PDB file of C-alpha atoms and ligand atoms in Angstrom:
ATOM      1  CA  UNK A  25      52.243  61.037  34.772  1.00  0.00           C
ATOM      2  CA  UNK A  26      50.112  59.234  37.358  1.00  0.00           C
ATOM      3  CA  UNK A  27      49.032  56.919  35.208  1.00  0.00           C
ATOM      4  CA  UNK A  28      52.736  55.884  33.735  1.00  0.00           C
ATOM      5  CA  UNK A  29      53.418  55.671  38.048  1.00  0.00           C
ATOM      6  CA  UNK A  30      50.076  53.364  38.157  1.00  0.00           C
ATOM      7  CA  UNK A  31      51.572  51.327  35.424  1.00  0.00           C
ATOM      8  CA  UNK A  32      54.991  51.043  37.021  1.00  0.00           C
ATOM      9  CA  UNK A  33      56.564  47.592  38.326  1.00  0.00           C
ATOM     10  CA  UNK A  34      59.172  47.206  40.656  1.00  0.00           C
ATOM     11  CA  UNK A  35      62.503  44.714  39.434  1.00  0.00           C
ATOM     12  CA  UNK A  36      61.232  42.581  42.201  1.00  0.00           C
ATOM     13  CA  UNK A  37      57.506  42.744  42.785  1.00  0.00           C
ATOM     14  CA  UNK A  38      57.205  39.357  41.646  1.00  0.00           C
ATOM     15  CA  UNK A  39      58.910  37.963  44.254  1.00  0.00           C
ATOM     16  CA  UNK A  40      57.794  40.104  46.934  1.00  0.00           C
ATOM     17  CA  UNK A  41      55.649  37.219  48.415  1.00  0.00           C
ATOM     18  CA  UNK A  42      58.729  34.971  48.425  1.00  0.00           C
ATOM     19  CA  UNK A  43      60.740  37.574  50.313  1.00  0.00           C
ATOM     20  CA  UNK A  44      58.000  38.382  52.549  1.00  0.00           C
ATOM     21  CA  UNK A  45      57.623  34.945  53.501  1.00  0.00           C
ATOM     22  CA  UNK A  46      61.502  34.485  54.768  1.00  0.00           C
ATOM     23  CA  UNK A  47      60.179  37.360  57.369  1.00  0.00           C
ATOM     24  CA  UNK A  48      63.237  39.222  57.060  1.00  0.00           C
ATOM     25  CA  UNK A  49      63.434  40.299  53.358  1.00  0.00           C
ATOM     26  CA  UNK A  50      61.912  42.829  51.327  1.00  0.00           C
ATOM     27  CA  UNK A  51      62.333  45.115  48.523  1.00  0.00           C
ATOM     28  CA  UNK A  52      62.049  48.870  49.305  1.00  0.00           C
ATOM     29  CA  UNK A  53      61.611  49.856  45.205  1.00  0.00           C
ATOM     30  CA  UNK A  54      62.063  53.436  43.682  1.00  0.00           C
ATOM     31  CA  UNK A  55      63.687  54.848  46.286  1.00  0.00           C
ATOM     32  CA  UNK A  56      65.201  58.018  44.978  1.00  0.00           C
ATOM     33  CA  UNK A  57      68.727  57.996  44.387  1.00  0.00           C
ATOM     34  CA  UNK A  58      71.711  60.106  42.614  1.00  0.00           C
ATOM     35  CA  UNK A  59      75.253  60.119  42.162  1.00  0.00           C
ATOM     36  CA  UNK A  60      77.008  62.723  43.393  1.00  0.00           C
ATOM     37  CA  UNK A  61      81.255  63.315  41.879  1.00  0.00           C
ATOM     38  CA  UNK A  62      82.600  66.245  43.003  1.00  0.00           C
ATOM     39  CA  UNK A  63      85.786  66.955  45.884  1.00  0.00           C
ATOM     40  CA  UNK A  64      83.817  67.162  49.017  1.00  0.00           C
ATOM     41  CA  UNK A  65      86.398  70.053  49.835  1.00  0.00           C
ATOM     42  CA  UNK A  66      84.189  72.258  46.977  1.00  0.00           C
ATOM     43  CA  UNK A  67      82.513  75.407  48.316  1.00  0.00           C
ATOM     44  CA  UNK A  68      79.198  73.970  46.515  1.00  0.00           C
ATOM     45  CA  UNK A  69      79.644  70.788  48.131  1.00  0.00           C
ATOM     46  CA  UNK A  70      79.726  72.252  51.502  1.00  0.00           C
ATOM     47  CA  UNK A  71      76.579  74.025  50.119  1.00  0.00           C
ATOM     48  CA  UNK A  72      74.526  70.769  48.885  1.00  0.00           C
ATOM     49  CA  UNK A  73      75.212  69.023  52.393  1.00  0.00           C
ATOM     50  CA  UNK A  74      73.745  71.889  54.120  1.00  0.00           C
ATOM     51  CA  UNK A  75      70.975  71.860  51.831  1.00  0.00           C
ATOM     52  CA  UNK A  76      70.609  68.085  52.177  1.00  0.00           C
ATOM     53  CA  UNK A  77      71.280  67.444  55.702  1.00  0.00           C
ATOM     54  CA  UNK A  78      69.537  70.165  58.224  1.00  0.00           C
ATOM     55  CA  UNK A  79      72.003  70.749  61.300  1.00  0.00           C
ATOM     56  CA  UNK A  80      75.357  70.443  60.905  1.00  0.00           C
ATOM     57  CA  UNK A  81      75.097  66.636  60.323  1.00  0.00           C
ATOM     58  CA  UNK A  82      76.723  66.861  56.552  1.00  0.00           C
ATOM     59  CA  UNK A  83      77.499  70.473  56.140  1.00  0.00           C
ATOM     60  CA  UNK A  84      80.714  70.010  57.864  1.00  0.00           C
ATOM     61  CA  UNK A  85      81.743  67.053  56.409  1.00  0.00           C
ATOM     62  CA  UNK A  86      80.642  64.329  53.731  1.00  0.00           C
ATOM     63  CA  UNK A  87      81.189  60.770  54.677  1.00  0.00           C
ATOM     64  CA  UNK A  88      84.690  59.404  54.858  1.00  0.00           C
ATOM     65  CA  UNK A  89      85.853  56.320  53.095  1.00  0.00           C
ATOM     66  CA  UNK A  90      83.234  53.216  53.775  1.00  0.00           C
ATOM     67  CA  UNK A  91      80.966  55.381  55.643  1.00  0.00           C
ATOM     68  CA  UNK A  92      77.507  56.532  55.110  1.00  0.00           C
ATOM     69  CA  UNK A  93      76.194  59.677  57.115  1.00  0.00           C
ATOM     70  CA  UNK A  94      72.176  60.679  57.625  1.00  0.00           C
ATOM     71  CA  UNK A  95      69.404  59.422  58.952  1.00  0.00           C
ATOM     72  CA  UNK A  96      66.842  57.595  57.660  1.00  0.00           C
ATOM     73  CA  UNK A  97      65.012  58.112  54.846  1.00  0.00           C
ATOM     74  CA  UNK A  98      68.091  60.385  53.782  1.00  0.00           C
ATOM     75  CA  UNK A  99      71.821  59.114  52.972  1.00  0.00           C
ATOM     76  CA  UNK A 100      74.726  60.038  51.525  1.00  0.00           C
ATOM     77  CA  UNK A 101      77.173  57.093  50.941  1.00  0.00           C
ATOM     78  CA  UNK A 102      80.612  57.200  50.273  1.00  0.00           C
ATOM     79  CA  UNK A 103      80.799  55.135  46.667  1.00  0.00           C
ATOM     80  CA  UNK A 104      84.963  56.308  46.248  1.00  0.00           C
ATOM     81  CA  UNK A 105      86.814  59.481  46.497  1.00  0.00           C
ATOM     82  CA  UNK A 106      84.701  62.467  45.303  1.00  0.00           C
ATOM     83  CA  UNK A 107      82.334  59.772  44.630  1.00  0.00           C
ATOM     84  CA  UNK A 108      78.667  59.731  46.395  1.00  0.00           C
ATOM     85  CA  UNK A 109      75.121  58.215  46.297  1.00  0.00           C
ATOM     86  CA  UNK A 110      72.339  60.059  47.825  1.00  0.00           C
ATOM     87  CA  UNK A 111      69.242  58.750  48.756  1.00  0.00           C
ATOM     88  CA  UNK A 112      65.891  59.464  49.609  1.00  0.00           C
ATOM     89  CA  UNK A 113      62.516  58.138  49.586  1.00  0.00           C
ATOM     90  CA  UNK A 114      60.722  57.640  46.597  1.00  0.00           C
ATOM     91  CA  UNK A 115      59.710  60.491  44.348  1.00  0.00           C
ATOM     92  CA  UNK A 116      62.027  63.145  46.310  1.00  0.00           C
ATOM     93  CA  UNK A 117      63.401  65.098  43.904  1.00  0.00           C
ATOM     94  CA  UNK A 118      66.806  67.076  44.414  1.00  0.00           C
ATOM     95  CA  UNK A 119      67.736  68.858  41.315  1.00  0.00           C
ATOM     96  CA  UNK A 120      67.535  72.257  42.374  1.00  0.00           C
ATOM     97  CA  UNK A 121      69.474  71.079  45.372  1.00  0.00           C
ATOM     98  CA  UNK A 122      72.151  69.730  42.840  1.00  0.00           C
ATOM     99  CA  UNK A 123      71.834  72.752  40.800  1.00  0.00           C
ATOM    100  CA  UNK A 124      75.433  73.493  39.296  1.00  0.00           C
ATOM    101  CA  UNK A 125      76.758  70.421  40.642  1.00  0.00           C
ATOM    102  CA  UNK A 126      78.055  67.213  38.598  1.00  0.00           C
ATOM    103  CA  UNK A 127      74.701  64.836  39.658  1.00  0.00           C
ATOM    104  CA  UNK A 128      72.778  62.863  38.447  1.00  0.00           C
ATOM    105  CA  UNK A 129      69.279  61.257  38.847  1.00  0.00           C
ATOM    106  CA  UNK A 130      70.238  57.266  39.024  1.00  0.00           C
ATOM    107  CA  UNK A 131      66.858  56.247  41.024  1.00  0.00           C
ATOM    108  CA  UNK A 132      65.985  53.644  37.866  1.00  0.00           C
ATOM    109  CA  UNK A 133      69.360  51.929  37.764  1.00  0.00           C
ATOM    110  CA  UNK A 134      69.264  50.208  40.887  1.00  0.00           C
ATOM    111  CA  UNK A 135      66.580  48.934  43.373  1.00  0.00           C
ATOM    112  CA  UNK A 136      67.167  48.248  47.352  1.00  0.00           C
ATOM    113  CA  UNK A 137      66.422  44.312  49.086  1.00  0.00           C
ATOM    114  CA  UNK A 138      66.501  45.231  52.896  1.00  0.00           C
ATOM    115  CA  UNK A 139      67.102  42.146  55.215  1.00  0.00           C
ATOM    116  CA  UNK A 140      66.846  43.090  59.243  1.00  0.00           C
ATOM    117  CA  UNK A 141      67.191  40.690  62.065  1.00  0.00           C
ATOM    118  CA  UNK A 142      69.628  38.478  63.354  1.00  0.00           C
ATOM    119  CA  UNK A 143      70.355  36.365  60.447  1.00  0.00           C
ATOM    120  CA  UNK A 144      70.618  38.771  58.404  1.00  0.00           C
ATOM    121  CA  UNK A 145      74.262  39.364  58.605  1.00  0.00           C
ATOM    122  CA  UNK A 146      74.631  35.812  58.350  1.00  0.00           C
ATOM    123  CA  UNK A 147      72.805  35.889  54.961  1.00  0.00           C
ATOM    124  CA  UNK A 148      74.826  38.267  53.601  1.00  0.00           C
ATOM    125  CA  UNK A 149      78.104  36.824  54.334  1.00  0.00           C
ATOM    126  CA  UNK A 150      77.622  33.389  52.514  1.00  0.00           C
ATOM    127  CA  UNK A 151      78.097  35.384  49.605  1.00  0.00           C
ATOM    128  CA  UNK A 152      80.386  38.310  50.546  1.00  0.00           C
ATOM    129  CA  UNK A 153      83.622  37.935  51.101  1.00  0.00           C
ATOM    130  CA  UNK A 154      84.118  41.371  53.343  1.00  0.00           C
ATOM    131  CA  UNK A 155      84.340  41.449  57.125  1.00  0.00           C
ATOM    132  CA  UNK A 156      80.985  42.003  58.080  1.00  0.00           C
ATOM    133  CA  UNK A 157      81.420  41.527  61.972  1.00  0.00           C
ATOM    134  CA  UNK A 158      80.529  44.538  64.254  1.00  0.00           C
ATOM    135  CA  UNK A 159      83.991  44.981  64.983  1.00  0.00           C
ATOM    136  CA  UNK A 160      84.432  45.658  61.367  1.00  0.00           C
ATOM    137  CA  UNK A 161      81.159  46.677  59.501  1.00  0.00           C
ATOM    138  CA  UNK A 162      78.587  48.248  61.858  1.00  0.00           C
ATOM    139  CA  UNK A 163      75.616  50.646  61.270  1.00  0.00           C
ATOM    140  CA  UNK A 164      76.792  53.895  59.145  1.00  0.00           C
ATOM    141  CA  UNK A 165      79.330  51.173  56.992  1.00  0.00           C
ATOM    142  CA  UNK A 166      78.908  51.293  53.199  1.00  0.00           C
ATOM    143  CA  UNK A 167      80.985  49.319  50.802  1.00  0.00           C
ATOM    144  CA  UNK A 168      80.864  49.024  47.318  1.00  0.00           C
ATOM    145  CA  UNK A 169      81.632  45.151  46.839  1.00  0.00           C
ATOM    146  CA  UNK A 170      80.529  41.760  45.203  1.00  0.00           C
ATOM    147  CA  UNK A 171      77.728  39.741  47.027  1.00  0.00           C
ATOM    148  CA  UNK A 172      76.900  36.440  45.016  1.00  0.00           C
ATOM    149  CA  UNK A 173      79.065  37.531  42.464  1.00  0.00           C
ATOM    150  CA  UNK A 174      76.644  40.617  41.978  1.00  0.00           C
ATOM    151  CA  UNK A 175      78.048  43.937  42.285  1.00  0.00           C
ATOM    152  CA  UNK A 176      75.927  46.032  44.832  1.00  0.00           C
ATOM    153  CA  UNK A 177      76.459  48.585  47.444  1.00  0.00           C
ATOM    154  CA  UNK A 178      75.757  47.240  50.926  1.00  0.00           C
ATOM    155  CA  UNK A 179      74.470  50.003  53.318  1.00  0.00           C
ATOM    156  CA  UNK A 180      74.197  48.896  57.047  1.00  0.00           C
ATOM    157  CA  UNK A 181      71.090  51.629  58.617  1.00  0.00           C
ATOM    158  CA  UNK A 182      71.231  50.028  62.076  1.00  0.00           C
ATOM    159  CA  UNK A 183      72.023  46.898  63.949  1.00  0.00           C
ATOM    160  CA  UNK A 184      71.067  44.061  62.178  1.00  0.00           C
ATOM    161  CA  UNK A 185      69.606  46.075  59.183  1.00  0.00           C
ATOM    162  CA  UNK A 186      71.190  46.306  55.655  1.00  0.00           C
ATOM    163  CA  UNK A 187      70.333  47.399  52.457  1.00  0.00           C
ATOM    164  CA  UNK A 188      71.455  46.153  48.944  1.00  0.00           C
ATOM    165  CA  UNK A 189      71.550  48.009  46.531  1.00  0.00           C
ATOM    166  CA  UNK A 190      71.829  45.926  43.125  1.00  0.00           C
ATOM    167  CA  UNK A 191      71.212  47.319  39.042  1.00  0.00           C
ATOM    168  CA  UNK A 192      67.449  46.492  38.288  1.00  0.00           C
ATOM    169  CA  UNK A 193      68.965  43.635  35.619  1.00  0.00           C
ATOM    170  CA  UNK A 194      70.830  41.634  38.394  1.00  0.00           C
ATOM    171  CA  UNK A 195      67.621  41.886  41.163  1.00  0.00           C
ATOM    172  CA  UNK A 196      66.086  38.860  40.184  1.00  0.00           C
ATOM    173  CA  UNK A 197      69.289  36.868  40.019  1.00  0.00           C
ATOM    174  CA  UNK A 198      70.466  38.501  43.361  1.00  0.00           C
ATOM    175  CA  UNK A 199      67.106  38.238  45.052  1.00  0.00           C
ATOM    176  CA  UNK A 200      66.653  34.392  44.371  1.00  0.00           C
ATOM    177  CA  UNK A 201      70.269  33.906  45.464  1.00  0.00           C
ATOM    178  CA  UNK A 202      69.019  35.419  48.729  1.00  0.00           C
ATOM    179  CA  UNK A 203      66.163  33.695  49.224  1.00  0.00           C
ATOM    180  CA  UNK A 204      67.774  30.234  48.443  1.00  0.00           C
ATOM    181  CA  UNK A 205      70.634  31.443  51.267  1.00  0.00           C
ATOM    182  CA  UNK A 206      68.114  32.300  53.623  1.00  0.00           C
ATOM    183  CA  UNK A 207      66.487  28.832  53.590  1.00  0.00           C
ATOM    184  CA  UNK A 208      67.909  27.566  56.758  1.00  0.00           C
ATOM    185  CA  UNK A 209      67.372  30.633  58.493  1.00  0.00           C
ATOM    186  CA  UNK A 210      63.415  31.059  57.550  1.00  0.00           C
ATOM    187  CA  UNK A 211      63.534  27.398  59.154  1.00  0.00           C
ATOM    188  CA  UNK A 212      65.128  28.227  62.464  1.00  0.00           C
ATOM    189  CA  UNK A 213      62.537  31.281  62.537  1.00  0.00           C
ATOM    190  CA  UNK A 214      59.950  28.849  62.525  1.00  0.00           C
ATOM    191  CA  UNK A 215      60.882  26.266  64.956  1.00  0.00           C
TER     192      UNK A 215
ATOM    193  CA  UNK B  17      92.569  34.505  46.143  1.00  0.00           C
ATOM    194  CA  UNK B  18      94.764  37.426  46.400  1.00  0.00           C
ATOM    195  CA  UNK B  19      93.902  39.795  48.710  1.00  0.00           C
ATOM    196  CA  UNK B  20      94.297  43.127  47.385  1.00  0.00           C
ATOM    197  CA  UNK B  21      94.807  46.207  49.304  1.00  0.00           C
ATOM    198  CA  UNK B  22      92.612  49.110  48.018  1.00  0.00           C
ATOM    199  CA  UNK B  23      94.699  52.383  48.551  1.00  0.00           C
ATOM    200  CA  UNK B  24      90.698  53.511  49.460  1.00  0.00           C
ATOM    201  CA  UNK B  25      88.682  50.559  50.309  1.00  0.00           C
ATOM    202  CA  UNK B  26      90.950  48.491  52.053  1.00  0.00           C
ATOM    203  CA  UNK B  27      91.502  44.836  51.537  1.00  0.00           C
ATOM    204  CA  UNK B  28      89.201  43.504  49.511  1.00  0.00           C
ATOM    205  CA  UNK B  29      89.192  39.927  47.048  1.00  0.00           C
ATOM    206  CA  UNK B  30      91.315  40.217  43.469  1.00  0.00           C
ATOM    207  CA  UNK B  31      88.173  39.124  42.217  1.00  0.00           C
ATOM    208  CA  UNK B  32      87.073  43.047  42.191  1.00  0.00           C
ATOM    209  CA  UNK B  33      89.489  44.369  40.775  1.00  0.00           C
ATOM    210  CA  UNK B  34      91.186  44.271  37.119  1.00  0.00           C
ATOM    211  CA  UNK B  35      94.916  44.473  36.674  1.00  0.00           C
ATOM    212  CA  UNK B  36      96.441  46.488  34.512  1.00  0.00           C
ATOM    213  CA  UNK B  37     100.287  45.265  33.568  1.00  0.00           C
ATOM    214  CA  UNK B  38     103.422  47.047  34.565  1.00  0.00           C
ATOM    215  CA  UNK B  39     103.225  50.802  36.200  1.00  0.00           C
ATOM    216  CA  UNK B  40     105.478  54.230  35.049  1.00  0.00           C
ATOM    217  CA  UNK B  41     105.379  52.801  31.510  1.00  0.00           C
ATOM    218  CA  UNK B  42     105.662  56.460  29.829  1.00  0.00           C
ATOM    219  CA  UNK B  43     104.081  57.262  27.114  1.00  0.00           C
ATOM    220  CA  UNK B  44     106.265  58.445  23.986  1.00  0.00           C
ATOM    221  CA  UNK B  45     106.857  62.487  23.939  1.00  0.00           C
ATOM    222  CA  UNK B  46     106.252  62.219  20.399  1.00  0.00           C
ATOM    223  CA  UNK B  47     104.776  59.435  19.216  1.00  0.00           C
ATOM    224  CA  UNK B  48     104.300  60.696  15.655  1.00  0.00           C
ATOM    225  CA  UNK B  49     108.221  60.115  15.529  1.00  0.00           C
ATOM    226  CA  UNK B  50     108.873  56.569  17.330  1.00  0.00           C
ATOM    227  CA  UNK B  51     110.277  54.333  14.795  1.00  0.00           C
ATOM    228  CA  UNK B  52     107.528  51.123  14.020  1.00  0.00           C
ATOM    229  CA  UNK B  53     110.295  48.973  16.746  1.00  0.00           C
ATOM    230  CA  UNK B  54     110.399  52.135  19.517  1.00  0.00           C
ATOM    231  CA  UNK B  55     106.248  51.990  19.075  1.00  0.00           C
ATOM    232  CA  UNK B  56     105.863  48.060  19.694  1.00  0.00           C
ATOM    233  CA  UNK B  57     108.427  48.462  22.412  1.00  0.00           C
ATOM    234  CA  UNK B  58     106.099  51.373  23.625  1.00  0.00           C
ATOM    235  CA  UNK B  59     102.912  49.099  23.034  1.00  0.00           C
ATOM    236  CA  UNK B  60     103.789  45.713  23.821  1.00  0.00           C
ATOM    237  CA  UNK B  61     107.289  44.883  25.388  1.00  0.00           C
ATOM    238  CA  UNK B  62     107.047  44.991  29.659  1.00  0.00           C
ATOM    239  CA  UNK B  63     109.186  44.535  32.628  1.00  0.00           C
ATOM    240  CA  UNK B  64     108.954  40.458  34.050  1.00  0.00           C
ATOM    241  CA  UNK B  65     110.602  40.191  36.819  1.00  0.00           C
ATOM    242  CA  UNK B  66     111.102  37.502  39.785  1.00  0.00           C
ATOM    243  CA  UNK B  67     110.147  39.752  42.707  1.00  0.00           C
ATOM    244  CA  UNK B  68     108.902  43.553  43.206  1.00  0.00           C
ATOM    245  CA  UNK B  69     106.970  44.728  40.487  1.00  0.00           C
ATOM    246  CA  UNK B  70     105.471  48.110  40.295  1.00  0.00           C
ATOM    247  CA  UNK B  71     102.029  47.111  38.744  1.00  0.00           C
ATOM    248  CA  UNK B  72      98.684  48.872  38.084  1.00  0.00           C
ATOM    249  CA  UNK B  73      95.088  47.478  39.840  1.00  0.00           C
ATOM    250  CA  UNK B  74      91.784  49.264  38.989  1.00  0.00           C
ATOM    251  CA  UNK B  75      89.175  48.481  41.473  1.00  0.00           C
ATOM    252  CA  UNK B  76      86.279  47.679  39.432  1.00  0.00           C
ATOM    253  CA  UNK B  77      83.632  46.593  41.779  1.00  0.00           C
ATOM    254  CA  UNK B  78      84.518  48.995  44.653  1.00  0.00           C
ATOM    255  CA  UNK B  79      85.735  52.718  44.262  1.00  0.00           C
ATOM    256  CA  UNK B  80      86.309  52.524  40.338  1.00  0.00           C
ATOM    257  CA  UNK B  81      89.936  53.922  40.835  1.00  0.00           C
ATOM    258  CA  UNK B  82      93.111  52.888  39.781  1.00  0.00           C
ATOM    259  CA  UNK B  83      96.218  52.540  41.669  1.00  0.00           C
ATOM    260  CA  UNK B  84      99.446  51.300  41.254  1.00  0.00           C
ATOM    261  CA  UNK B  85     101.045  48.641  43.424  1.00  0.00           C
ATOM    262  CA  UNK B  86     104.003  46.943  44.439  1.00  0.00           C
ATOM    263  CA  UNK B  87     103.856  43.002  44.636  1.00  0.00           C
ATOM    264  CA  UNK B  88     106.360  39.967  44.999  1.00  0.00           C
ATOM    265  CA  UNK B  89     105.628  37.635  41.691  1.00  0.00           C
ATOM    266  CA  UNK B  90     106.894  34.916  43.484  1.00  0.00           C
ATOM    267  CA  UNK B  91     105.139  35.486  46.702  1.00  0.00           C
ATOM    268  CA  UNK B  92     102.053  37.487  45.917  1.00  0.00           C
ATOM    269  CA  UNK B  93     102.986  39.905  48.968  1.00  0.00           C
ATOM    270  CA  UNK B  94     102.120  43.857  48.511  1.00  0.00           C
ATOM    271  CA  UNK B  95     104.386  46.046  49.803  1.00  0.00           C
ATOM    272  CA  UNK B  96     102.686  49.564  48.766  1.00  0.00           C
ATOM    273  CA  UNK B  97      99.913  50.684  47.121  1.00  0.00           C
ATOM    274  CA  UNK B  98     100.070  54.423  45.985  1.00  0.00           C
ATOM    275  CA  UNK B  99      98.137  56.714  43.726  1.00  0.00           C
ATOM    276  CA  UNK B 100      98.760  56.870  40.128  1.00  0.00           C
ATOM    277  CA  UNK B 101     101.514  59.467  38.780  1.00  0.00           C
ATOM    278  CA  UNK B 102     103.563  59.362  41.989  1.00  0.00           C
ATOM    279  CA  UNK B 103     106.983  56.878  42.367  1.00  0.00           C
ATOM    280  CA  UNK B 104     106.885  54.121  44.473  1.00  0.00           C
ATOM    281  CA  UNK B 105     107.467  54.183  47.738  1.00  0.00           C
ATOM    282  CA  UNK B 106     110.956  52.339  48.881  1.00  0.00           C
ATOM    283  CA  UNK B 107     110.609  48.649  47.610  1.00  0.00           C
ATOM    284  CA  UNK B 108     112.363  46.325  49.621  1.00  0.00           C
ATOM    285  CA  UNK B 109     115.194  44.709  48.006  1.00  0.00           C
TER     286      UNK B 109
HETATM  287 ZN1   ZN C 310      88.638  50.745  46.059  1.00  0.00          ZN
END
């Protein structure tokens, strides 16, 4: 098994000097992640948030409609009605956690670009057509939504900090998008 | 661009979502007995009107849900959105 992880490559290690270089991009690969579809009003679901989310953070209540709740490295986002992703740093396993419950492991499907700083909002929204002003889309938003076309789950952790989460076979697509929207900003950086 | 009102996500571009023809279109009690003319009816024949429409959206790049809606054809306005299996709320006339 360590030899398979040895072996391993990210869907966007070959770019990660190109991403690097904006200073603001970068990929945070195989972070562990799994769908979660049950009612959030389920005894076992009240359960799996306690079990998640020490203190009474989640137990009480999982997020609400285009809200994620936890704190770094742990989420849970709100993907749609009974509908959740949680994640965790890579190689955390929750199965026994999710024991009983309708989950499943979907770390492979997807990986995470994180852009932080002040252009990073700015980034984003040449290609996504939601609000993403503070008045409407601050840290703790989620949405499930198109950026570039793309479809990807935008996670805002704090100010001026978002993650993107995009299916391994669009990263490279999504990723070079980014970096060719970025241009102007890795410019102003520099001057 | 249509901006469509998720019942759950809130308004987001018709480019997410998929629409899926005229709402409350019931299916036959017995199909096995529908004449081959009550069938295509069934199958193929739907409501156009000039004005409210109750219509179903699926929002495929958001929540994954379906919902039904009610729109203007002429102006593109929503007046409702509501879950699936319930009746309208009042349309405006
Ligand atoms: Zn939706």
């Amino acid at each position: 098994m360590a030899d398979l992880l040895a072996q391993r490559r990210s869907p966007l290690a070959h770019l990660a000097g190109e991403l690097a270089a904006t200073g603001f991009m970068r990929e945070l690969p195989y972070l562990s992640s799994y769908e979660v579809r049950a009612d959030p009003a389920e005894p076992a679901m009240a359960r799996l948030g306690a079990a998640l989310f020490a203190g009474p953070l989640l137990a009480a209540a999982w997020p609400t409609a285009g809200r994620a709740v936890g704190t770094g490295p742990r989420y849970a986002l709100w993907c749609g009605p009974g509908w959740y992703l949680v994640v965790d740093e890579p190689g955390t396993t929750l199965e026994s956690a999710m024991a009983g419950l309708p989950a499943v492991d979907v770390s492979a499907a997807r990986t995470v670009l994180e852009l932080t700083g002040p252009f990073a909002r700015d980034v984003l929204a040449h290609g996504c057509a939601i609000d993403l002003h503070p008045r409407a889309f601050g840290p703790g938003s989620c949405a499930q939504t198109h950026l570039a076309k793309a479809q990807v789950i935008l996670h805002q952790t704090a100010t001026a900090t978002y993650r993107v989460f995009v299916r391994a076979s669009y990263a490279d697509y999504l990723a070079r998008w980014l970096l060719d929207a970025a241009v102007e900003y890795v410019r102003r950086i520099d001057e | 661009m249509l901006s469509v009102p998720c019942p759950w996500c809130g308004p987001r571009d018709e480019t997410e979502f998929r629409y899926g023809g005229q709402a409350h279109v019931a299916y036959p009690a017995d199909p096995a007995a529908c004449s081959d003319a009550e069938w295509a009816g069934y199958l193929f024949m739907r409501d156009n009107p000039k004005g409210w429409f109750a219509e179903r959206w699926f929002h495929s790049a958001g929540c994954r849900r379906w919902f039904n809606a009610v729109r203007h054809t002429v102006t593109y306005e929503f007046a409702a959105v509501y879950a699936p299996f319930t009746q309208p709320p009042g349309v405006p006339s």
